GROMACS .gro file of C-alpha atoms in nm:
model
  320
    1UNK     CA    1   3.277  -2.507  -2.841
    2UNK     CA    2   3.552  -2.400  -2.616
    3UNK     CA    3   3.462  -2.066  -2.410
    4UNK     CA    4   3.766  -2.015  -2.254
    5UNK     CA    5   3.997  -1.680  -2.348
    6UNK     CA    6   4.329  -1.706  -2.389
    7UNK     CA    7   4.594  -1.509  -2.213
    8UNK     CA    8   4.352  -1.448  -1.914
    9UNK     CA    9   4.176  -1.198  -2.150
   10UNK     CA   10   3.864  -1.078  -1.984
   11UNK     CA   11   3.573  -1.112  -2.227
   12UNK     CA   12   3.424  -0.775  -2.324
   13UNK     CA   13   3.028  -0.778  -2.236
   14UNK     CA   14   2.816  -0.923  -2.405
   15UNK     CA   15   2.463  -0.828  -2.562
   16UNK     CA   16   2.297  -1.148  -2.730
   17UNK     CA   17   2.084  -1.145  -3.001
   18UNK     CA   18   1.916  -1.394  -3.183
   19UNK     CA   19   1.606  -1.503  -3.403
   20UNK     CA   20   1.342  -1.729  -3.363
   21UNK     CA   21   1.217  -1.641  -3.695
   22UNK     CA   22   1.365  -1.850  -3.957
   23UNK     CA   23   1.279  -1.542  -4.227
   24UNK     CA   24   1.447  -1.271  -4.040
   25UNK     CA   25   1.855  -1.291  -3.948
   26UNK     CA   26   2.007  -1.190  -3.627
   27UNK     CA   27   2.279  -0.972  -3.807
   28UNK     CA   28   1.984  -0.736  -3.944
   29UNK     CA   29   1.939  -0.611  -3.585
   30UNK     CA   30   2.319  -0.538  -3.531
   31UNK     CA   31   2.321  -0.390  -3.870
   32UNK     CA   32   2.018  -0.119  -3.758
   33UNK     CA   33   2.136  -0.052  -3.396
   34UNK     CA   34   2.502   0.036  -3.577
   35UNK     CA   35   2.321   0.229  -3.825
   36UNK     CA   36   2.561   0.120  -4.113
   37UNK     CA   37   2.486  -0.012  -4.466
   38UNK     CA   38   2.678  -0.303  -4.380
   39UNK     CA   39   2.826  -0.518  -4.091
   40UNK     CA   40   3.200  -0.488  -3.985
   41UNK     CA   41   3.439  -0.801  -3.991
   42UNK     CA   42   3.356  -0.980  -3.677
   43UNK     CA   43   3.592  -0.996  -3.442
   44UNK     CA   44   3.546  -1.373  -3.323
   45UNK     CA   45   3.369  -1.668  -3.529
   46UNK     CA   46   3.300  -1.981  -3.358
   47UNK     CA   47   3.082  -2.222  -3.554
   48UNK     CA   48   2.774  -2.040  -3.589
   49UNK     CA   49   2.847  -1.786  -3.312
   50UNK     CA   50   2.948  -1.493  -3.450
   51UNK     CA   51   3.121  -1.150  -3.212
   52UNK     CA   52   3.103  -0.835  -3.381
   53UNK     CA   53   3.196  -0.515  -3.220
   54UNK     CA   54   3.057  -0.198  -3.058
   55UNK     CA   55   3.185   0.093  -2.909
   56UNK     CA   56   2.908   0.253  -2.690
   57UNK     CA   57   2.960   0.658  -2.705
   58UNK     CA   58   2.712   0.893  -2.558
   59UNK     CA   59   2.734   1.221  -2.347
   60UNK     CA   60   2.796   1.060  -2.005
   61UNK     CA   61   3.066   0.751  -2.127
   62UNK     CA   62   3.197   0.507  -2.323
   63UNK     CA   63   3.210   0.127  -2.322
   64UNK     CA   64   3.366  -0.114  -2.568
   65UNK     CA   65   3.057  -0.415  -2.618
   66UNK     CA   66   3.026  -0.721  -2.836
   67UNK     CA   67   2.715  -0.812  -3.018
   68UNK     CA   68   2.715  -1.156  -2.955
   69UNK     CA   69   2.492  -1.343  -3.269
   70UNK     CA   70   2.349  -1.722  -3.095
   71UNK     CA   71   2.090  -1.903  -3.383
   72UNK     CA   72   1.986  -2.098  -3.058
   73UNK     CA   73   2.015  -2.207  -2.666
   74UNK     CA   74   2.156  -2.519  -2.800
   75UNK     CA   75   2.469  -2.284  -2.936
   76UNK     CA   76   2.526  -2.093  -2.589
   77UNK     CA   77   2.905  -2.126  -2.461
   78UNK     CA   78   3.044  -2.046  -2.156
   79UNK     CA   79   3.234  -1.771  -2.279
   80UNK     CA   80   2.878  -1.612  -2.411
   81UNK     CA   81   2.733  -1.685  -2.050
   82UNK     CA   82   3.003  -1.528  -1.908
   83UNK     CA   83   2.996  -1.217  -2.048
   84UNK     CA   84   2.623  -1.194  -2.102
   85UNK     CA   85   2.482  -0.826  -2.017
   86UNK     CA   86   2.186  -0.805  -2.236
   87UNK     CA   87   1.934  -1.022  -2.421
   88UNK     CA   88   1.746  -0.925  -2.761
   89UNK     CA   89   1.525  -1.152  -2.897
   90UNK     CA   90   1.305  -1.121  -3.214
   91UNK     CA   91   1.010  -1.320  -3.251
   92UNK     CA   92   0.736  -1.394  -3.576
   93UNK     CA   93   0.428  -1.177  -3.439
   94UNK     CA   94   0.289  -1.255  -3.799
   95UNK     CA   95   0.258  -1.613  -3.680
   96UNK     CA   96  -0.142  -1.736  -3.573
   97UNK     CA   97  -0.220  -1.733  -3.250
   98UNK     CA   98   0.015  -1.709  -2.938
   99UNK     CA   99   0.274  -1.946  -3.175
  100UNK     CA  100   0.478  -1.720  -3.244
  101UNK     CA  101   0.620  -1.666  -2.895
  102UNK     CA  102   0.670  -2.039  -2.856
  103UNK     CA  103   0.998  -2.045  -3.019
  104UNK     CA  104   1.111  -1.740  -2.728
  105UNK     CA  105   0.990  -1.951  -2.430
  106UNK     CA  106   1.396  -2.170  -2.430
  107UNK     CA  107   1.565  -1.870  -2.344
  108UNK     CA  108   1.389  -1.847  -2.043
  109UNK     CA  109   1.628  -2.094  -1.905
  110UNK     CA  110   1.895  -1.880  -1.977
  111UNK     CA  111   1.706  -1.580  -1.852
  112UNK     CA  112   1.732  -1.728  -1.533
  113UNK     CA  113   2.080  -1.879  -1.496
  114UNK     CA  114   2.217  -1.540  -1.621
  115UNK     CA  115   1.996  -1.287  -1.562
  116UNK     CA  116   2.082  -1.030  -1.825
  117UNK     CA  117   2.012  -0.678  -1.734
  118UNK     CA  118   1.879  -0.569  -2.023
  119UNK     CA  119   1.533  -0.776  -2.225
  120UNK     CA  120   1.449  -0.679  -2.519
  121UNK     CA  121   1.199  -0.867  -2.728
  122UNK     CA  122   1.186  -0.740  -3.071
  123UNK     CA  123   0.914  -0.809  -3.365
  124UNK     CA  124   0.808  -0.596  -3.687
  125UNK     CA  125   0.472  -0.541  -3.531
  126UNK     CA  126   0.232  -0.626  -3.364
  127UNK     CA  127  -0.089  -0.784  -3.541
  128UNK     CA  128  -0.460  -0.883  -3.464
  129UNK     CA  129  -0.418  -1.201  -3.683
  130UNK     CA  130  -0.096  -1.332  -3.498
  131UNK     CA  131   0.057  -1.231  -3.174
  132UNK     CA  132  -0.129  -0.906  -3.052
  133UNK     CA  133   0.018  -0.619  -2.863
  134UNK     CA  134  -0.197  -0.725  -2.556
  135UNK     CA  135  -0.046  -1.083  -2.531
  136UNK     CA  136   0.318  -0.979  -2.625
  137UNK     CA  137   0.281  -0.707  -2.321
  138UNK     CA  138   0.120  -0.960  -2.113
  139UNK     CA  139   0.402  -1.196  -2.202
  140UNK     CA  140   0.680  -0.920  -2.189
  141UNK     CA  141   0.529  -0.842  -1.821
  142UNK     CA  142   0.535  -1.241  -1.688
  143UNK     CA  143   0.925  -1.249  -1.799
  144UNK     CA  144   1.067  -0.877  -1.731
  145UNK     CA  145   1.064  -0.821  -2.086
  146UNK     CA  146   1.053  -0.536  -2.259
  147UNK     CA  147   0.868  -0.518  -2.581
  148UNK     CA  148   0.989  -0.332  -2.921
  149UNK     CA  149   0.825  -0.308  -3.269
  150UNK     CA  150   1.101  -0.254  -3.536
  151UNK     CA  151   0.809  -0.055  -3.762
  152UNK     CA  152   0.474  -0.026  -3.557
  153UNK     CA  153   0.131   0.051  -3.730
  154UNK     CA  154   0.047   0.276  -3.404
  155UNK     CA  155   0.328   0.570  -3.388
  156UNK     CA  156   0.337   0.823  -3.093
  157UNK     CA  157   0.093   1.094  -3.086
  158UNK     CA  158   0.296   1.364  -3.268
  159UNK     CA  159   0.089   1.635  -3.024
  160UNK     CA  160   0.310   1.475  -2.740
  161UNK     CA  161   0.541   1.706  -2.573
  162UNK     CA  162   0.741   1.410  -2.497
  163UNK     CA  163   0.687   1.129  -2.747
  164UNK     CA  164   0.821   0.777  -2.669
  165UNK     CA  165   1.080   0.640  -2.877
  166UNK     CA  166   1.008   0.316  -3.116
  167UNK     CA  167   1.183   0.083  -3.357
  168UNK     CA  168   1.557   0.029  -3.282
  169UNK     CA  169   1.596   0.372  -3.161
  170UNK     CA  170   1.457   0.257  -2.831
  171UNK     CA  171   1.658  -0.017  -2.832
  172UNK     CA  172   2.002   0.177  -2.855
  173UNK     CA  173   1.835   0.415  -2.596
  174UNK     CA  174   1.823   0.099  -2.372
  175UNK     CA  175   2.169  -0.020  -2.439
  176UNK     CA  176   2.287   0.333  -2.376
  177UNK     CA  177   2.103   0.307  -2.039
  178UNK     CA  178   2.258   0.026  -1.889
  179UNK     CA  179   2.538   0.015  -1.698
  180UNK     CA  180   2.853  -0.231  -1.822
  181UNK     CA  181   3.080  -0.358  -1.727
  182UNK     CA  182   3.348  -0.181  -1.957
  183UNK     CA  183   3.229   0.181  -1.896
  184UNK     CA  184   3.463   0.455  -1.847
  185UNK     CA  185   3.284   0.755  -1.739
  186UNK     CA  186   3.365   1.075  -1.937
  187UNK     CA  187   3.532   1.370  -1.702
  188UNK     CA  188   3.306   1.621  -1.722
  189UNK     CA  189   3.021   1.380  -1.611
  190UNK     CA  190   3.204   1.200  -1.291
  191UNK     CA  191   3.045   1.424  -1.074
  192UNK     CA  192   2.704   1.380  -1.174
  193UNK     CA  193   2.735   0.996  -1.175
  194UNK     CA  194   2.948   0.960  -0.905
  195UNK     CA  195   2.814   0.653  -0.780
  196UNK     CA  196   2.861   0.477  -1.139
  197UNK     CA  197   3.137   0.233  -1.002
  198UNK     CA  198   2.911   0.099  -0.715
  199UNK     CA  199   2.619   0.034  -0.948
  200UNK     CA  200   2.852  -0.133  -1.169
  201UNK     CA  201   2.970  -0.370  -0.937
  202UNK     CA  202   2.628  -0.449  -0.738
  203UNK     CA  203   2.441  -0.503  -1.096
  204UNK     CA  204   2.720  -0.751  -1.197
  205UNK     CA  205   2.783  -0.928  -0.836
  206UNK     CA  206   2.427  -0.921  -0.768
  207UNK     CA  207   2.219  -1.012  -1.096
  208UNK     CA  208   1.819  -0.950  -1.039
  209UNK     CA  209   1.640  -1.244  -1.057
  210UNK     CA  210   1.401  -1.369  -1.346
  211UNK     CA  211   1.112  -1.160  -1.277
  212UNK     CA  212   1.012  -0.982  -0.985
  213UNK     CA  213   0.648  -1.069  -1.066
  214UNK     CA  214   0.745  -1.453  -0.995
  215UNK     CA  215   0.891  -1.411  -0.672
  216UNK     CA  216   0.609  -1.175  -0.520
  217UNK     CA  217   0.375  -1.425  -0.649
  218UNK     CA  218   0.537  -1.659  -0.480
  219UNK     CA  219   0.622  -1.522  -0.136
  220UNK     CA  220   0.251  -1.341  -0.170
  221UNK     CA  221   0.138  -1.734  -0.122
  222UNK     CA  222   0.373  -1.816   0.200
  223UNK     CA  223   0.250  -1.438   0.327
  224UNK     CA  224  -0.144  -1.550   0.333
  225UNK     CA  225  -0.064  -1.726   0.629
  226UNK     CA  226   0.078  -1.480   0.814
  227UNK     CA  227  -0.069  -1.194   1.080
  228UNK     CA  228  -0.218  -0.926   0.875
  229UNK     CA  229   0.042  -0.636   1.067
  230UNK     CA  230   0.343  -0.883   0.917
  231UNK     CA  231   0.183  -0.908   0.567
  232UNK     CA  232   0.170  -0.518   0.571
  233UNK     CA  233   0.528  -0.513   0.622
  234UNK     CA  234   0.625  -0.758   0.383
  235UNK     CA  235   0.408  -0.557   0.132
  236UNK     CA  236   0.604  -0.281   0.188
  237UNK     CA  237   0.969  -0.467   0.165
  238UNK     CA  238   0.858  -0.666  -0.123
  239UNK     CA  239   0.708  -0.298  -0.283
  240UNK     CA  240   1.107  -0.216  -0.252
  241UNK     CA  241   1.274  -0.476  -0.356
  242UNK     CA  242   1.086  -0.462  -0.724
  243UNK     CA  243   1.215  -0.111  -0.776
  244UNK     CA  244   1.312  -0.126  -1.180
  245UNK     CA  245   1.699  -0.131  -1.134
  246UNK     CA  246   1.772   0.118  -1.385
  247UNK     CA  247   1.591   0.384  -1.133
  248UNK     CA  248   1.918   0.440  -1.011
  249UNK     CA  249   2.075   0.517  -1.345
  250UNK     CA  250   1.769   0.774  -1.378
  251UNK     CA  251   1.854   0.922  -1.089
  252UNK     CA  252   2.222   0.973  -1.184
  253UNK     CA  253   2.128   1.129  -1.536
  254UNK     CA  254   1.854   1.353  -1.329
  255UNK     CA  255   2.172   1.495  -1.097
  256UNK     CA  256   2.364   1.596  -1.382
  257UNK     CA  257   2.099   1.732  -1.573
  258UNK     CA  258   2.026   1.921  -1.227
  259UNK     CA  259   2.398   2.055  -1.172
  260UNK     CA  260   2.531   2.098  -1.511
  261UNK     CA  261   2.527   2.383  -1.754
  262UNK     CA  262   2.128   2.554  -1.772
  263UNK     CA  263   2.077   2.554  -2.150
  264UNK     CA  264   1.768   2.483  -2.312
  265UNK     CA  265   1.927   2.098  -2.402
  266UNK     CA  266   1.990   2.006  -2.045
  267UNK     CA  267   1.635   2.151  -1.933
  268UNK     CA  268   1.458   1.970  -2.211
  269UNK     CA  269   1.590   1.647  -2.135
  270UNK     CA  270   1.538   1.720  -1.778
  271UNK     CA  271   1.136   1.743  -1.775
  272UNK     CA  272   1.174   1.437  -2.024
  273UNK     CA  273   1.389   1.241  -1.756
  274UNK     CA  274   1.084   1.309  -1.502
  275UNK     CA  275   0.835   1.210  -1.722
  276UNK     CA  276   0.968   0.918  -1.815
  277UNK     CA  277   0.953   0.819  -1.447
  278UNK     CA  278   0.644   0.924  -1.386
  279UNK     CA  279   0.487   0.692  -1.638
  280UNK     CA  280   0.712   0.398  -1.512
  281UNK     CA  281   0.613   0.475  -1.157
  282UNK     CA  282   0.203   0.524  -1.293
  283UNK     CA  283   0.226   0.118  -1.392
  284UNK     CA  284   0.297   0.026  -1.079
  285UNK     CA  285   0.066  -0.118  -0.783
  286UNK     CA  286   0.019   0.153  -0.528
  287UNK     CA  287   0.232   0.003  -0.300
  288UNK     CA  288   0.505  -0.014  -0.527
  289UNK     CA  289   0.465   0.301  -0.647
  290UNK     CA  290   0.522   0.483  -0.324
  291UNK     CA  291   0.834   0.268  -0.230
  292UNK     CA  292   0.940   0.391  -0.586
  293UNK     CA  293   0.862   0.739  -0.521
  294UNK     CA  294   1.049   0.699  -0.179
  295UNK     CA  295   1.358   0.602  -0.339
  296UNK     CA  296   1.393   0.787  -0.603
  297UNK     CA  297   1.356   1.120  -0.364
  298UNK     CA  298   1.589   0.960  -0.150
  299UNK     CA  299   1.835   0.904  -0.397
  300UNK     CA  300   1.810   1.180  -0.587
  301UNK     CA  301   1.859   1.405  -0.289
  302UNK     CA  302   2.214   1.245  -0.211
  303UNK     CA  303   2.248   1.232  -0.593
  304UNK     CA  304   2.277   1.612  -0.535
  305UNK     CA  305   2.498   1.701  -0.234
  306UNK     CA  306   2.179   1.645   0.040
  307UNK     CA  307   2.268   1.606   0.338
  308UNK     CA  308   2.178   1.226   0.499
  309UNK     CA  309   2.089   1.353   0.788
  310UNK     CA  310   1.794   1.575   0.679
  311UNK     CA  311   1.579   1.271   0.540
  312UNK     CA  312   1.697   1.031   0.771
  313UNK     CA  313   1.316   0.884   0.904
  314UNK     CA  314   1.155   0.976   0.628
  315UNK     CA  315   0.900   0.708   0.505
  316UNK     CA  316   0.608   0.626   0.240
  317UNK     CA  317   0.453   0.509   0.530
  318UNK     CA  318   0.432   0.814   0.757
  319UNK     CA  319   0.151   1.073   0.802
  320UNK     CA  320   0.232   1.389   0.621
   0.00000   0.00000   0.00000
């Protein structure tokens, strides 16, 4: 199949979703995250690659997407490559054993050629008998996945302040999160995301690599030989350089929340914002965790008018 677009036309970006369950269709995810009865007429049909359409339209922008529906790696195109942004995958978890995440382990490849900024892997739920929650997390964690169950068994603890979000209401929540390509900020919000345009172009110049996990691994193998002071340092870049990229999207959504109108909404969503780092910082090793905290602080200081100046030589590492 021919990827190419006519005219120059730049492809729109792309979020890719496919099945590696023969009983459940990619199109039933696209149908949910649109929340419609049915689908709309694609807009592009190429064999069995199918483009169907999405405008993204929340408080801070809008962006114009394409669901992008691939059966398998063996029907990727470059035009699908291309435009690639985001990756949802849904897997059999009803399947014995670790089986069922078998059929995901091809788009790994493509994982790393591409590297998509958002990972989704999807399943109905989680289940003792087949795939279990602790080997898709453990799996999800190896590949800088994230894991979502369509209809879980366990729901959040309705006695939560802040419950998490599950089913394919998290997943719009993390399509709404990232930052495309296509996104044209809204005017009352340009302020508060201010530095949208440079984190658009470094998360599309610059992809991340596969997972971060990998690469410490691997560089924690070439550190053992090192002097112990020079393995403390790497520990510390390293600690850095895994920061989740979407911090700085946090960070942006924290300023706003932090300089916009004070009504009950904004300050809600504010002390959920913070939690919701919190508990993403709480996963991490300790030395990752205080790089985190260090750069979120940072950020979120200049997010708000701080001067540079006045944490210049500040450092996770110094004595308080």
């Amino acid at each position: 199949m021919s990827g190419d677009k006519e005219d120059g036309e730049t492809a729109l970006p792309c979020i890719l979703i496919t099945s590696c369950d023969p009983g459940f269709k990619e199109e039933e995810i696209v149908r949910q995250i649109l929340g419609i009865p049915s689908l709309p007429e694609p807009t592009k049909k190429e064999d069995v690659v199918v483009w169907y359409p999405w405008k993204i339209n929340n408080k801070y922008y809008t962006a114009n997407v394409s669901f992008c529906v691939v059966p398998s790696t063996f029907n990727m195109n470059s035009e699908v490559a291309q435009s690639l942004q985001a990756l949802i995958i849904y897997f059999d978890s009803k399947t014995v054993s670790k089986d069922g995440l078998i059929g995901v382990t091809p788009w790994l490849s493509v994982v790393d050629d591409i590297s998509p900024e958002v990972l989704i892997l999807v399943c109905d739920h989680v289940c003792e008998n087949g795939v279990s929650r602790q080997e898709a997390q453990q799996w999800c964690l190896a590949h800088a996945f994230e894991l979502v169950e369509l209809n879980p068994q366990e729901l959040p603890d309705e006695d939560d302040d802040f419950p998490e979000s599950t089913g394919v209401k998290r997943i719009v929540q993390a399509l709404n999160a990232n930052v495309w390509s296509s996104v044209e900020m809204k005017d009352e919000h340009n302020q508060g995301f201010g530095l949208m345009s440079s984190l658009v172009a470094s998360h599309h110049n610059n992809p991340r690599p596969l997972t971060e996990a990998q690469s410490l691994s691997k560089r924690g193998d070439e550190n053992a030989e090192r002097p112990e002071t020079e393995r403390c340092q790497n520990s510390t870049e390293e600690a850095e350089s895994v920061v989740d990229p979407m911090t700085d999207m946090d960070i942006q959504e924290l300023a706003s929340l932090t300089v916009g109108d004070a009504d009950v909404e904004n300050f809600e969503r504010l002390f959920t914002k913070l939690k919701e780092m919190k508990d993403k910082a709480s996963s991490l090793p300790h030395e990752q965790r205080k790089a985190h905290a260090e750069k979120v602080a940072k950020a979120f200081w200049m997010a708000i008018g701080g001067d540079q100046d006045e944490i210049d030589g500040l450092s996770s590492g110094e004595e308080s």
